[in-house]
mmCIF file of C-alpha atoms in Angstrom:
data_model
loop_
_atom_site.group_PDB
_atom_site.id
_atom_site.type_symbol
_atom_site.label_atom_id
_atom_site.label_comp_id
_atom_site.label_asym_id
_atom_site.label_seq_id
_atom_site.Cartn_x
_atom_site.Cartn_y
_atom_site.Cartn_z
ATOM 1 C CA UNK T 136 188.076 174.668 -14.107
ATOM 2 C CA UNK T 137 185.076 176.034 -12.926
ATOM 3 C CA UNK T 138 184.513 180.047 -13.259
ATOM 4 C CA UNK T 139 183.272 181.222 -10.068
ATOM 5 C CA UNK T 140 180.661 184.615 -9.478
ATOM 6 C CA UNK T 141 182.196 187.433 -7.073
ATOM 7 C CA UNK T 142 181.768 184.843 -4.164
ATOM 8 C CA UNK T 143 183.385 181.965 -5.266
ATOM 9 C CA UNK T 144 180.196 180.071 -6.405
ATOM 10 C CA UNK T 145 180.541 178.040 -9.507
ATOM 11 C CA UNK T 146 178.770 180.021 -12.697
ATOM 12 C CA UNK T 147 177.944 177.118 -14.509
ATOM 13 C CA UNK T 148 180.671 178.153 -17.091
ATOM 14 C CA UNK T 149 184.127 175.973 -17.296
ATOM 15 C CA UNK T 150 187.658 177.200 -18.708
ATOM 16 C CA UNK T 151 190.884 175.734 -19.323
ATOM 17 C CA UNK T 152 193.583 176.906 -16.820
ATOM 18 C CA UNK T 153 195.184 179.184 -19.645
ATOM 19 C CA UNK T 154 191.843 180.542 -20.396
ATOM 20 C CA UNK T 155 191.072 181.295 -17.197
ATOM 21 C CA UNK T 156 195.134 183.265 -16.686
ATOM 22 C CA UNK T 157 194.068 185.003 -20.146
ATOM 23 C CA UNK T 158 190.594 186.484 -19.292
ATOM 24 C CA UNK T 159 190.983 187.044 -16.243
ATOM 25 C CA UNK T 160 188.194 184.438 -14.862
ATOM 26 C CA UNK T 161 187.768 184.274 -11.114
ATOM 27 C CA UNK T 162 188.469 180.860 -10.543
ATOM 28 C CA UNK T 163 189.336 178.606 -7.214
ATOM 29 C CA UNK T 164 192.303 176.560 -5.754
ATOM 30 C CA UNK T 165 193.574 174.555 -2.908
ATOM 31 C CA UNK T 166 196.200 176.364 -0.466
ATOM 32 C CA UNK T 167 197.428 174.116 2.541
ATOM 33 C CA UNK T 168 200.539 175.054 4.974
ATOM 34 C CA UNK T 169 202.623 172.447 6.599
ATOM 35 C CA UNK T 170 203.425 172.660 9.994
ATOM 36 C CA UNK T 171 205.212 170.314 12.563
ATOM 37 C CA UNK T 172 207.641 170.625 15.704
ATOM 38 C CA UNK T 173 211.278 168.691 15.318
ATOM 39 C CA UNK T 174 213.140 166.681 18.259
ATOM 40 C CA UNK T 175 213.817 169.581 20.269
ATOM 41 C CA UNK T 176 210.261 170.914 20.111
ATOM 42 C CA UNK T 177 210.827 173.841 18.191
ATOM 43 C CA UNK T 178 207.789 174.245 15.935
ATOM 44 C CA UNK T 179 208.461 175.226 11.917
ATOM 45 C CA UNK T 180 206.416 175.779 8.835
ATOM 46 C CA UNK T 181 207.031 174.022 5.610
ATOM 47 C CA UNK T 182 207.424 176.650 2.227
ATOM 48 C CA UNK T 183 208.055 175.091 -0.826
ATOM 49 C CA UNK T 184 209.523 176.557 -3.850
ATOM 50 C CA UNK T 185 207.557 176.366 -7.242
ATOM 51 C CA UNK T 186 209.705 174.291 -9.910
ATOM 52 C CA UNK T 187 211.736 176.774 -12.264
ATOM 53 C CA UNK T 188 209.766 175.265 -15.251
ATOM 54 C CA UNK T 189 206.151 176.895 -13.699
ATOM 55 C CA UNK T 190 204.693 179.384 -16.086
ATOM 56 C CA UNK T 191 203.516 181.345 -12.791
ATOM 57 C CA UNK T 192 206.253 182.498 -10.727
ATOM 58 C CA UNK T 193 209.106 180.092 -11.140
ATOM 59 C CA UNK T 194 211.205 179.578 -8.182
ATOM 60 C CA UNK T 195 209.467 181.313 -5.835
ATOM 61 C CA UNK T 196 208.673 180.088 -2.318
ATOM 62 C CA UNK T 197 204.981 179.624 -1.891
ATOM 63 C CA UNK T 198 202.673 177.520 0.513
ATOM 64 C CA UNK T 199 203.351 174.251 0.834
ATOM 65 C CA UNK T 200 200.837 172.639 -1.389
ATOM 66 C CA UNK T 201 198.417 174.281 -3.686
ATOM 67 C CA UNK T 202 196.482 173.553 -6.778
ATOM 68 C CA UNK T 203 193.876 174.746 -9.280
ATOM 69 C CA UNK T 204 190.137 172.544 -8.286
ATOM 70 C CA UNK T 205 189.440 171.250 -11.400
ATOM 71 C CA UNK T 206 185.683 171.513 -12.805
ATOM 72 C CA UNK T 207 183.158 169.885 -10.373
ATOM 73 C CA UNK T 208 185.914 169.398 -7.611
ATOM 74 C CA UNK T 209 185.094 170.149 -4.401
ATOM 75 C CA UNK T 210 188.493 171.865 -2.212
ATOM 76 C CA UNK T 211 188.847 168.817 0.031
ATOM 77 C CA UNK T 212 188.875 166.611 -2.591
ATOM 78 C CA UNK T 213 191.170 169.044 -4.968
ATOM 79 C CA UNK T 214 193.464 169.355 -1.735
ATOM 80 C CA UNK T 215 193.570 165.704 -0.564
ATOM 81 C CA UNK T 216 194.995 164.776 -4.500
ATOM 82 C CA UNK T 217 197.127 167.830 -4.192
ATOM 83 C CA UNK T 218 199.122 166.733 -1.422
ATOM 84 C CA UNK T 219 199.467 163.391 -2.792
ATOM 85 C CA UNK T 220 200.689 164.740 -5.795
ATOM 86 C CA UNK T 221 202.690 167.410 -5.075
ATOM 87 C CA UNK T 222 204.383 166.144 -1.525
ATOM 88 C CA UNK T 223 203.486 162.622 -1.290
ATOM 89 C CA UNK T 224 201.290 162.769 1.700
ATOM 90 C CA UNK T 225 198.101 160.593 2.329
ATOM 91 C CA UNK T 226 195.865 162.267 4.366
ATOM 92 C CA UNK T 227 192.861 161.815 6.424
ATOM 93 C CA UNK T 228 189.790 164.578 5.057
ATOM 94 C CA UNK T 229 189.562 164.831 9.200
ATOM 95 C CA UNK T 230 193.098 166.300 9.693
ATOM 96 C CA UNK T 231 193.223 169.448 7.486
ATOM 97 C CA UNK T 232 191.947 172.648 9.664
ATOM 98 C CA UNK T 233 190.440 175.367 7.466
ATOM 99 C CA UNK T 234 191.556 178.388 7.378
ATOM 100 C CA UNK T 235 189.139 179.916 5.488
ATOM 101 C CA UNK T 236 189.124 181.593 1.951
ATOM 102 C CA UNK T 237 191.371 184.466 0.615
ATOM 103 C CA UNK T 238 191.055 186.318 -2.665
ATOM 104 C CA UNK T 239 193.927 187.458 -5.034
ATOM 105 C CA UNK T 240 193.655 189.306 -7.967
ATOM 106 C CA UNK T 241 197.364 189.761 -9.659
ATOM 107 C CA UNK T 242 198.751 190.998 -12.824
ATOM 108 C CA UNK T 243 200.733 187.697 -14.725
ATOM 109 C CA UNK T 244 202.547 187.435 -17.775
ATOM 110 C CA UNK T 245 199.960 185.361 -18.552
ATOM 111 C CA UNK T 246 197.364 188.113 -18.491
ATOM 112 C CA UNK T 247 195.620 188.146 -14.566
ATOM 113 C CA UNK T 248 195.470 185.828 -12.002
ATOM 114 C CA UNK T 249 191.761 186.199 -9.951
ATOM 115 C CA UNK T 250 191.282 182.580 -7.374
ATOM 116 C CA UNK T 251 189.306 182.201 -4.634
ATOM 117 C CA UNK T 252 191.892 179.826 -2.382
ATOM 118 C CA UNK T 253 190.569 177.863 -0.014
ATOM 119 C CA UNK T 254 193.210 177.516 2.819
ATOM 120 C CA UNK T 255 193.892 174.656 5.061
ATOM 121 C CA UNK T 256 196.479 174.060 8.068
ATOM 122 C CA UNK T 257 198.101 170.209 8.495
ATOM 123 C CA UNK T 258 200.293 169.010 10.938
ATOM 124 C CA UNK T 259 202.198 166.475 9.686
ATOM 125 C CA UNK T 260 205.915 164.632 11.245
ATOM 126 C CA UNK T 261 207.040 163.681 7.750
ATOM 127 C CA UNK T 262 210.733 164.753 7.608
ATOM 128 C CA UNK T 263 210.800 167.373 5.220
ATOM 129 C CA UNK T 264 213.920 164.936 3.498
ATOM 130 C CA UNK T 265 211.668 162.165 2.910
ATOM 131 C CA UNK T 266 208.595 164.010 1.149
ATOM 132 C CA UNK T 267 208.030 162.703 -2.228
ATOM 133 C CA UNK T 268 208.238 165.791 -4.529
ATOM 134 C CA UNK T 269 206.367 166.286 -7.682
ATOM 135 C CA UNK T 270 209.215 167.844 -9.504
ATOM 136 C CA UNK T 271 206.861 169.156 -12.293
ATOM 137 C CA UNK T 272 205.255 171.369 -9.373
ATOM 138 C CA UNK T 273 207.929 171.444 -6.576
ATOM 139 C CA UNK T 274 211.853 172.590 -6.667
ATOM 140 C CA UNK T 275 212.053 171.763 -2.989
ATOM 141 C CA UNK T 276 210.677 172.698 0.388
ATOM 142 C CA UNK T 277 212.005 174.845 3.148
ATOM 143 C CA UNK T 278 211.845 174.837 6.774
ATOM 144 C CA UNK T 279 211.349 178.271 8.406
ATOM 145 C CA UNK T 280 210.770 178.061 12.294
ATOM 146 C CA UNK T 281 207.040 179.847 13.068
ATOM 147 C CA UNK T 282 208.820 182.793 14.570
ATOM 148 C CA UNK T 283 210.896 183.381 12.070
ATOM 149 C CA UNK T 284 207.807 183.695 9.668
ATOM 150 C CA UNK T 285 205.756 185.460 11.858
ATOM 151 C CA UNK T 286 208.579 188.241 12.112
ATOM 152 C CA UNK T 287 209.729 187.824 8.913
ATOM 153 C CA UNK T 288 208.548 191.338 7.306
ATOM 154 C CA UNK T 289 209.641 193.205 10.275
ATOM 155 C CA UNK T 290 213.226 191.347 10.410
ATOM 156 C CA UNK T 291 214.037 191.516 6.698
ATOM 157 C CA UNK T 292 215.769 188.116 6.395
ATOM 158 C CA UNK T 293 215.623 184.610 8.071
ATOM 159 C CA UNK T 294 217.674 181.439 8.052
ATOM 160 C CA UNK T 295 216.119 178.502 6.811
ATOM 161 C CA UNK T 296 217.020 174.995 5.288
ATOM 162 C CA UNK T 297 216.166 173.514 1.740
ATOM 163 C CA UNK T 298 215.331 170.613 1.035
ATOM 164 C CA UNK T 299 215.860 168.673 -2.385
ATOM 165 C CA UNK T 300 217.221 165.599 -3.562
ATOM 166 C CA UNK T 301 217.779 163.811 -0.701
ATOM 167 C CA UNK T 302 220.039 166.449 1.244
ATOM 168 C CA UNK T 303 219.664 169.411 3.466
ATOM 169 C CA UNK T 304 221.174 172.990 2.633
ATOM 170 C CA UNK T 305 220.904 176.199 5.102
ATOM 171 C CA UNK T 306 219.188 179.448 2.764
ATOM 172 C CA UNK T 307 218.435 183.155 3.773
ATOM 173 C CA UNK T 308 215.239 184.128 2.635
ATOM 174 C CA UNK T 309 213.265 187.466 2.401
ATOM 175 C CA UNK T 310 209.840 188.087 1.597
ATOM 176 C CA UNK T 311 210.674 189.402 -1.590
ATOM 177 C CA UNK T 312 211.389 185.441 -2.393
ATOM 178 C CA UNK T 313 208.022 184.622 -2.360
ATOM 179 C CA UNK T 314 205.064 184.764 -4.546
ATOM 180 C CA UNK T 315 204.072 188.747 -4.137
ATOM 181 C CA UNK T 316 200.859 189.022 -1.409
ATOM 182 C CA UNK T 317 199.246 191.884 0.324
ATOM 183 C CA UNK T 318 197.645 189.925 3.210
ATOM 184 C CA UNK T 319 200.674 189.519 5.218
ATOM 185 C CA UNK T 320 199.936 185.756 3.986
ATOM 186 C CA UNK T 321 203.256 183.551 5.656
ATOM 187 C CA UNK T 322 202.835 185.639 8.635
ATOM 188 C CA UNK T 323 198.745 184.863 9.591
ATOM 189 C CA UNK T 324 199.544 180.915 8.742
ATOM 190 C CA UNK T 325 202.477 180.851 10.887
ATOM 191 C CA UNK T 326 200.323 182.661 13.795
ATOM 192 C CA UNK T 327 197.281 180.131 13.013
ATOM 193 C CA UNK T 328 199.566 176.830 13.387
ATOM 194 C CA UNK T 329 200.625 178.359 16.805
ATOM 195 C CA UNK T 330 197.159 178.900 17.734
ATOM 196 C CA UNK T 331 196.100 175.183 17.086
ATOM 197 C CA UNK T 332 199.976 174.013 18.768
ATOM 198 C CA UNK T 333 198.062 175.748 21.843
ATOM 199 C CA UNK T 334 195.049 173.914 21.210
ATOM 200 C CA UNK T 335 193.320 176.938 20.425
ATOM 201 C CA UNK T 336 190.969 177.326 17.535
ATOM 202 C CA UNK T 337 192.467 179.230 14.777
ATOM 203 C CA UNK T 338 189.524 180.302 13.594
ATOM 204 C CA UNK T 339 188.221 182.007 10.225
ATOM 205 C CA UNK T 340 191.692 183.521 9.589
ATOM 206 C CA UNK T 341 190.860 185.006 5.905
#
């Protein structure tokens, strides 16, 4: 991967990703949230939960599709592979909204996670049952309706409904479920996707 300078431009130096987790190198990623609206119009957000075999938190609910840009990679190309890969999606470059770019700095048993993520929005009507899941990567996915995730740190707890295998199972899930953030992350996604459901422009949300 490429090590990036305090904002997120490439250094000229490259690292494995272990390296990188080790030292402590700022590095950058892809971060996209899936968002559609079912039969009955109510609009939901896609989480997925990170295979129990991940060295990063395992089995924690995350954003739909992420992934480390590999050296030279720019994050629409990094992202458009990553949703392939990890979801099965083909996408159009055109249909991903950016979000903008958050930083995260976090303590890992690996050593200390610093990325730049570069954060995109995509509606998409694939039924969550029928996305093609990398299982290296991805457990599963859940649907969580947008207003459940937008209140979900005041309200505690949410229903939602996993995904995996072929079948459909109902979950309660709590922040504390996901992958620790201190940018009230699930919440500003869910509010963007509404925005652009209004055909509003989300605009630079981190």
């Amino acid at each position: 991967m490429d090590v990036v300078d305090e904002r997120g431009r490439p250094t000229g130096e490259v690292a494995w990703k272990s390296e990188a987790h080790r030292r402590g190198l700022p590095h950058r990623c892809f971060h996209c949230w899936v968002w559609s609206n079912d039969e009955a119009d109510e609009l939901y957000l896609l989480v997925q939960r990170r295979a129990a075999t991940k060295e990063t938190w395992p089995g924690r609910l995350d954003v739909t599709a992420a992934g480390h840009l590999a050296a030279g990679e720019e994050p629409l190309e990094g992202g458009l592979r990553e949703l392939e890969e990890e979801l099965g999606l083909i996408v159009e470059p055109g249909r991903l909204v950016p979000l903008g770019t958050r930083w995260v700095d976090l303590e890992i048993p690996q050593g200390r996670d610093r990325e730049f993520h570069h954060v995109f929005l995509l509606f998409d009507r694939t039924p969550p049952a029928e996305l093609r899941l990398q299982r290296e990567e991805v457990d599963a996915v859940l649907r969580l309706t947008l207003e459940d995730a937008e209140a979900l740190d005041a309200s505690g707890s949410a229903a939602a409904v996993e995904y995996t295998g072929g079948g459909a199972s109902p979950r309660r899930v709590s922040l504390p479920d996901f992958v620790p953030n201190g940018d009230d992350y699930l919440r500003r996604a869910a509010r963007a996707a509404r925005r652009v459901h209004a055909g509003e422009d989300p605009g630079e949300v981190f």
